[in-house]
CSV table of C-alpha atoms and ligand atoms in Angstrom, one decimal:
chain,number,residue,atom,x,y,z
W,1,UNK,CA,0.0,0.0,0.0
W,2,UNK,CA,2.1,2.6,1.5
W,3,UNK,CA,6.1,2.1,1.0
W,4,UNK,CA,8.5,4.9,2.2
W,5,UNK,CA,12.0,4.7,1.6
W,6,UNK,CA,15.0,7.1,2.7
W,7,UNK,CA,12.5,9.5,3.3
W,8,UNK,CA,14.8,13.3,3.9
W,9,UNK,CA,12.7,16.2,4.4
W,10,UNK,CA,13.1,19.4,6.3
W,11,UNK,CA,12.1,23.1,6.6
W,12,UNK,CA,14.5,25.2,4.4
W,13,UNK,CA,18.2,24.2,5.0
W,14,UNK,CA,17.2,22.2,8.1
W,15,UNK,CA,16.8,18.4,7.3
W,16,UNK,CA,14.5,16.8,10.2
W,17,UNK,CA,13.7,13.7,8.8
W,18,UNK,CA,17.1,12.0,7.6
W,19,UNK,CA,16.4,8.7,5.5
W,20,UNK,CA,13.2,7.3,7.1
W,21,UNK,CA,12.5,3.5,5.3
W,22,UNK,CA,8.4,2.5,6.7
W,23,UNK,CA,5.6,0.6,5.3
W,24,UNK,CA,2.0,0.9,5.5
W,25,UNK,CA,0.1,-2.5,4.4
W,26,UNK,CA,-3.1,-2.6,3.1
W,27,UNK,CA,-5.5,-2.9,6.1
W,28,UNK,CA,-3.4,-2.3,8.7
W,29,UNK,CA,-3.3,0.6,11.0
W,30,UNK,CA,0.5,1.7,11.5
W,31,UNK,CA,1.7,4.1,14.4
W,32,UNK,CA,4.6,6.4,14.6
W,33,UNK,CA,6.0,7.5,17.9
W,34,UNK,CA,8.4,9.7,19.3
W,35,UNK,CA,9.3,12.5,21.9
W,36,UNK,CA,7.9,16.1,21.3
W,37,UNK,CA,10.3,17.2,18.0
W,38,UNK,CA,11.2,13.7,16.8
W,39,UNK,CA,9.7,14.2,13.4
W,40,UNK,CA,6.3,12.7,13.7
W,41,UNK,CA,4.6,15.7,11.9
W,42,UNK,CA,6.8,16.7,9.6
W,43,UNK,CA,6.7,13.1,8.3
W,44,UNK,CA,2.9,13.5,7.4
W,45,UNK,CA,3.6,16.8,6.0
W,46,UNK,CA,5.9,14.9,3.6
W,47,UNK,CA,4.0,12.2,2.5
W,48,UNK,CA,1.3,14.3,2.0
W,49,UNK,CA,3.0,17.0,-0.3
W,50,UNK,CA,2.8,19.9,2.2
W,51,UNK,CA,6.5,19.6,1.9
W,52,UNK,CA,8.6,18.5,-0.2
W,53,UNK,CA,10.9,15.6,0.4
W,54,UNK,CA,14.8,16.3,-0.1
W,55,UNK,CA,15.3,12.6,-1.0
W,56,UNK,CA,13.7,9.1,-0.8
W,57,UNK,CA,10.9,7.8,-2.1
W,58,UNK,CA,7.0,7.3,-1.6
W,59,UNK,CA,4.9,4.9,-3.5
W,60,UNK,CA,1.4,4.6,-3.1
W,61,UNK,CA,0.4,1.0,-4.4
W,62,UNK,CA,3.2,1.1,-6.8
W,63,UNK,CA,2.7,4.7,-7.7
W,64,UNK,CA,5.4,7.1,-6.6
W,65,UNK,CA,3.4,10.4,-5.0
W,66,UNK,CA,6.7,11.9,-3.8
W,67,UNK,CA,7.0,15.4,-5.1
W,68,UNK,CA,3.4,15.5,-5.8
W,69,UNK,CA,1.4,18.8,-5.0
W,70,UNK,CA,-0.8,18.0,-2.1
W,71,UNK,CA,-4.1,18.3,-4.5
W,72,UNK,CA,-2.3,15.7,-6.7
W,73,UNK,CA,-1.3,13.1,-3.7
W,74,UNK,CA,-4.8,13.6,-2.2
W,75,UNK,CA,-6.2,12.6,-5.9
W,76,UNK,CA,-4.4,9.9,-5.7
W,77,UNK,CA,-5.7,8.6,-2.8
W,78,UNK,CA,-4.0,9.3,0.3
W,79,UNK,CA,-6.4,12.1,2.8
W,80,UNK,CA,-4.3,13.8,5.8
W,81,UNK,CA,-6.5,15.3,8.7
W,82,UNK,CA,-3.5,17.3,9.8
W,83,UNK,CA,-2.9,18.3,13.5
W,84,UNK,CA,-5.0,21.0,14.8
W,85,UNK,CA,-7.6,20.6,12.9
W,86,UNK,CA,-8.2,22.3,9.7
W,87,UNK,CA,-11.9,22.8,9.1
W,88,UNK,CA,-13.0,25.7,6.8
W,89,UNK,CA,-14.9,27.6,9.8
W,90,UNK,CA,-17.1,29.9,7.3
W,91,UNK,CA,-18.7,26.7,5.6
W,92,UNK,CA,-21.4,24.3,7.0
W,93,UNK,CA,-20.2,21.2,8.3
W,94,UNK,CA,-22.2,19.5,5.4
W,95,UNK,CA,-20.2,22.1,2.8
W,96,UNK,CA,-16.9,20.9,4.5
W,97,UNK,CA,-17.7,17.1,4.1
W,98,UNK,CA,-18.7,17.6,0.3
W,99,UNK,CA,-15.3,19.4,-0.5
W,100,UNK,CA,-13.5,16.5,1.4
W,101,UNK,CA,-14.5,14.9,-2.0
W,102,UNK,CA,-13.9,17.1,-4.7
W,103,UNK,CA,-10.2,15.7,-5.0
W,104,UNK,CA,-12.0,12.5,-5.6
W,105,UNK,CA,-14.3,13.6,-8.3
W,106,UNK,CA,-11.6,15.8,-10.3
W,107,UNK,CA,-8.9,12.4,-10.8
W,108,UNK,CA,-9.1,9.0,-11.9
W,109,UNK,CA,-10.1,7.5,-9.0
W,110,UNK,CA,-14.1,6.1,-8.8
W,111,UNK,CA,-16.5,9.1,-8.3
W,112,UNK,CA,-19.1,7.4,-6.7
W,113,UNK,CA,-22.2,8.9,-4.5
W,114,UNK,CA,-20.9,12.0,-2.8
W,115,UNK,CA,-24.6,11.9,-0.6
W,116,UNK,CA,-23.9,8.2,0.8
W,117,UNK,CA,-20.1,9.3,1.5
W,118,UNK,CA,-21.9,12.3,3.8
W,119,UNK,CA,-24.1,9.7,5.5
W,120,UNK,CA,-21.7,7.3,6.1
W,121,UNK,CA,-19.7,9.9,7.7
W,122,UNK,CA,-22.8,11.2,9.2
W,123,UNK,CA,-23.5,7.2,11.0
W,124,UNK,CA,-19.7,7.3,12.4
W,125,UNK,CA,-20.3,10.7,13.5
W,126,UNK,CA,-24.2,11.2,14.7
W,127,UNK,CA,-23.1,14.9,15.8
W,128,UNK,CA,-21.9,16.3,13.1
W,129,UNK,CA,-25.3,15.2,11.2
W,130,UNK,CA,-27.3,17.3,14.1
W,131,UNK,CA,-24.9,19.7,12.9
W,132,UNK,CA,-24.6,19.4,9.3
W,133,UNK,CA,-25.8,23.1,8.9
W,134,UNK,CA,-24.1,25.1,11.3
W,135,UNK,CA,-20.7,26.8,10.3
W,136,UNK,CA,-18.1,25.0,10.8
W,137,UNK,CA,-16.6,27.4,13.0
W,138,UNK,CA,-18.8,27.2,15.7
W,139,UNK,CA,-18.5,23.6,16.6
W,140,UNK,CA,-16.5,22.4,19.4
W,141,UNK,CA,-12.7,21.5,19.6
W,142,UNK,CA,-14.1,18.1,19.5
W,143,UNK,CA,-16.6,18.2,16.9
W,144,UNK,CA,-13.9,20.1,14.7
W,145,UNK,CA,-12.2,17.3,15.0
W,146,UNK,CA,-14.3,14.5,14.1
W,147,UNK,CA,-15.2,16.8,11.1
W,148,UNK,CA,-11.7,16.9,10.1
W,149,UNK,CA,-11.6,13.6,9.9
W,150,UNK,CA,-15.0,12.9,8.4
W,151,UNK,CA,-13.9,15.5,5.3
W,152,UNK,CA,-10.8,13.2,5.3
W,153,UNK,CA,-12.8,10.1,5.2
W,154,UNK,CA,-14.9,12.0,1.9
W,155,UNK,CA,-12.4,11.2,-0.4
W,156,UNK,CA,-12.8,7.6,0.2
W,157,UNK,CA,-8.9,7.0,0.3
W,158,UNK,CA,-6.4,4.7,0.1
W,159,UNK,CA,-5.0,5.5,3.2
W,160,UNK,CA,-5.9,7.9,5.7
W,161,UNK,CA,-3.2,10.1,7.7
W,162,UNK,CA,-4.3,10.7,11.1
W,163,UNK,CA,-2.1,13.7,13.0
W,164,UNK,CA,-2.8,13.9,17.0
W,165,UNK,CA,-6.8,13.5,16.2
W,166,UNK,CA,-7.3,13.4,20.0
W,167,UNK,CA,-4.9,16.9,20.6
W,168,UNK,CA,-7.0,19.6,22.7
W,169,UNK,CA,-10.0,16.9,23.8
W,170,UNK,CA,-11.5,16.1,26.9
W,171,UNK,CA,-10.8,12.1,27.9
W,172,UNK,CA,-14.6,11.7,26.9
W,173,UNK,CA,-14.3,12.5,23.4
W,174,UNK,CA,-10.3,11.0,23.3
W,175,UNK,CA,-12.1,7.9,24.1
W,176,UNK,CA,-14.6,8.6,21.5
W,177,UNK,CA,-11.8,9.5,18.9
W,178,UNK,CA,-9.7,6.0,19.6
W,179,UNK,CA,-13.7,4.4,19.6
W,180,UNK,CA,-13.9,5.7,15.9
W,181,UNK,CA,-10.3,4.6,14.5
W,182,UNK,CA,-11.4,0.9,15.6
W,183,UNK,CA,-14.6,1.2,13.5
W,184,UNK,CA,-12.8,2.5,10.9
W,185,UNK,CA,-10.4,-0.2,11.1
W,186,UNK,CA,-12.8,-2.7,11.0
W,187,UNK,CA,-14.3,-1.6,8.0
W,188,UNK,CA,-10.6,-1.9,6.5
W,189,UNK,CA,-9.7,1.6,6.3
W,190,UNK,CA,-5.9,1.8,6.1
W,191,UNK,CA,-4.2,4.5,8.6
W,192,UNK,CA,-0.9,6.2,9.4
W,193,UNK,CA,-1.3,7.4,13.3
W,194,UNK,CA,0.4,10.1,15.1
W,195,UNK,CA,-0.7,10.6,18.4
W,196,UNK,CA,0.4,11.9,21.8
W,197,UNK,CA,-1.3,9.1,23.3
W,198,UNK,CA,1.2,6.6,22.5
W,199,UNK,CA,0.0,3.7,25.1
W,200,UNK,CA,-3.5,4.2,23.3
W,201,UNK,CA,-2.1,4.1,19.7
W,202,UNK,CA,-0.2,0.9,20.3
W,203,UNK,CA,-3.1,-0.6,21.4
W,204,UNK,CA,-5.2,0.1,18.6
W,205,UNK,CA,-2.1,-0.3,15.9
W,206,UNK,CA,-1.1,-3.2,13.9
W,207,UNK,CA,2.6,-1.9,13.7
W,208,UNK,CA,4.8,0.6,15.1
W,209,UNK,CA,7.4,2.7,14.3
W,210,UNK,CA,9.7,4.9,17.2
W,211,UNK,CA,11.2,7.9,15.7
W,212,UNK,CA,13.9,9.8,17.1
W,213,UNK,CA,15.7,12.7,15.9
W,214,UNK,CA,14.3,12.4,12.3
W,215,UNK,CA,15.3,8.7,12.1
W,216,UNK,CA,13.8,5.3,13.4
W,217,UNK,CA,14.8,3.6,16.4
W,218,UNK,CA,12.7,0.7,16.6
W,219,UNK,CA,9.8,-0.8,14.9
W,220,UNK,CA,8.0,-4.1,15.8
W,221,UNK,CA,4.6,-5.5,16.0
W,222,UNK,CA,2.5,-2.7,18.1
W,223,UNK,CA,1.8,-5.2,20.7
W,224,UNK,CA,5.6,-6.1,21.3
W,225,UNK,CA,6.7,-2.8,21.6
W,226,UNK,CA,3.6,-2.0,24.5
W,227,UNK,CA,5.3,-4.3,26.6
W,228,UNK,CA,8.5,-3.3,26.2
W,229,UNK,CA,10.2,-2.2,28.9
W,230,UNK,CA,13.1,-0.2,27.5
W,231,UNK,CA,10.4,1.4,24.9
W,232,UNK,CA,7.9,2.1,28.0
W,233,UNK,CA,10.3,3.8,30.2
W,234,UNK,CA,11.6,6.0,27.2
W,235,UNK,CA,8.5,7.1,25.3
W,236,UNK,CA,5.3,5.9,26.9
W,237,UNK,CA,5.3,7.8,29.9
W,238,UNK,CA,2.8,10.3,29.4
W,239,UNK,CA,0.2,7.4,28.6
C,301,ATP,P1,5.4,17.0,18.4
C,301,ATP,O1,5.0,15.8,19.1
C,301,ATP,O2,6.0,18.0,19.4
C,301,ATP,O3,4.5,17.6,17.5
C,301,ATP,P2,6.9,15.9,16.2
C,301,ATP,O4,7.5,14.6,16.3
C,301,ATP,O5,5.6,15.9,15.4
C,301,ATP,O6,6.7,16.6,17.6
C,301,ATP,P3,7.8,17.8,14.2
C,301,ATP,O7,6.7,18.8,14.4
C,301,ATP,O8,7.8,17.0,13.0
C,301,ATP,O9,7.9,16.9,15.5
C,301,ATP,O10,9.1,18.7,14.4
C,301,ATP,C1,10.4,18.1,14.1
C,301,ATP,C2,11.4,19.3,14.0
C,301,ATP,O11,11.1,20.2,13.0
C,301,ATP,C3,11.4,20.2,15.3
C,301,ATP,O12,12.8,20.4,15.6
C,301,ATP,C4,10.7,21.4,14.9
C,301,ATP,O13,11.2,22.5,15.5
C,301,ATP,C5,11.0,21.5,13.4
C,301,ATP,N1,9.9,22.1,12.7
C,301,ATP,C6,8.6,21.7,12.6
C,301,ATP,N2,7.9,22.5,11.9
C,301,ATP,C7,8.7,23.5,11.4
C,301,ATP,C8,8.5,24.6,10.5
C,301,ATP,N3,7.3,24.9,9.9
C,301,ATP,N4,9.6,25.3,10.2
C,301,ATP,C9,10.8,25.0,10.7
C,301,ATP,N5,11.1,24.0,11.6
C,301,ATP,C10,10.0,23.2,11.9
């Protein structure tokens, strides 16, 4: 599905990320952790053309998407709900969750029913369909959220790229957020994870990957590295 390999990115003439070599299978929900600054975001920025990587190579099913545009990578199937996120706060929530799927509509990829897509999300998320026509900008921290991922989910992807979906939210709605990644993975939706909540990650990920300073340190089976003791005591403190 997803194969990374010697990954380099950075901001200007700062390389953060120096050679990173991952893999995302088909079905499978990957995690990547690290300390504060390790990388974890500017990872998903690269693979999903908000920067531009300085070497290496992504393939998406075979295809290589590195150095893509972000419209183009996101037409070809791989939908990042960034951290903090990025709703458009003067549109309805139902306007946000139909341009999720314009990048869908505009490439090759099947077009499909845009008005199931909204009530699938709709079913996962039974808020935001209360909401559907309120701004966007006047939901909740956690509603934004679960709208930035629903408007992720609209462009029915190949793989979805999930950055700190539970940052700012109260445990209820963390709970609800980790809740939601398990039905999605049920329902085979392939994920990349970032979160703060590393314990919680492992135990809904398939695979993980520990970052540090732009490179990786360890990877394993999710469950292997939860018990871990040298892994626990250096990055899986705080939960
Ligand atoms: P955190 O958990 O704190 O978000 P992270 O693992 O996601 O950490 P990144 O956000 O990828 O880490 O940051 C990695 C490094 O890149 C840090 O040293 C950071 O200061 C730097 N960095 C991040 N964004 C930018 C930017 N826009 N411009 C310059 N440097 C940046």
């Amino acid at each position: 599905m997803l194969d990374v390999t010697g990954l380099a990115a950075g901001y200007g003439q700062v390389e953060v990320l120096h050679g990173l070599t991952f893999a995302v299978p088909k079905g499978q929900v990957v995690t990547l952790i690290g300390s504060n600054g390790a990388g974890k975001t500017t990872t998903m920025r690269a693979l999903s053309g908000m920067i531009k990587p300085k070497a290496g190579s992504i393939r998406l099913n075979g295809r290589e998407i590195g150095g893509l545009d972000s419209h183009e990578v996101a037409r070809a199937g791989l939908a990042h709900s960034p951290e903090g996120r990025r709703v458009f706060p003067t549109l309805t929530v139902e306007d946000n969750l139909t341009l999720g799927a314009f990048p869908r509509l505009t490439g090759s990829r099947p077009k499909g029913d845009v008005a199931a897509d909204r009530d699938r999300v709709y079913a996962l998320f039974p808020r935001l369909k209360e909401r559907r026509s309120q701004l966007a900008g006047t939901l909740s921290g956690g509603e934004q959220q679960m709208l930035a991922m629903g408007r992720a989910l609209m462009l029915r992807p190949e793989i979805l790229l999930l950055d700190e979906p539970s940052m700012g939210l109260a445990p209820k709605l963390v709970e609800e957020v980790f809740r939601t990644i398990r039905r999605l993975k049920e329902e085979q939706v392939t994920m990349l994870l970032v979160e703060q909540f590393a314990m919680a990650a492992l135990g809904v990920a398939d695979h993980a990957y520990v970052l540090e300073n732009g490179r990786i340190r360890f990877q394993g089976p999710a469950e292997q590295l939860r018990s871990d003791p040298a892994v626990r005591a250096a990055y899986l403190g705080g939960g």
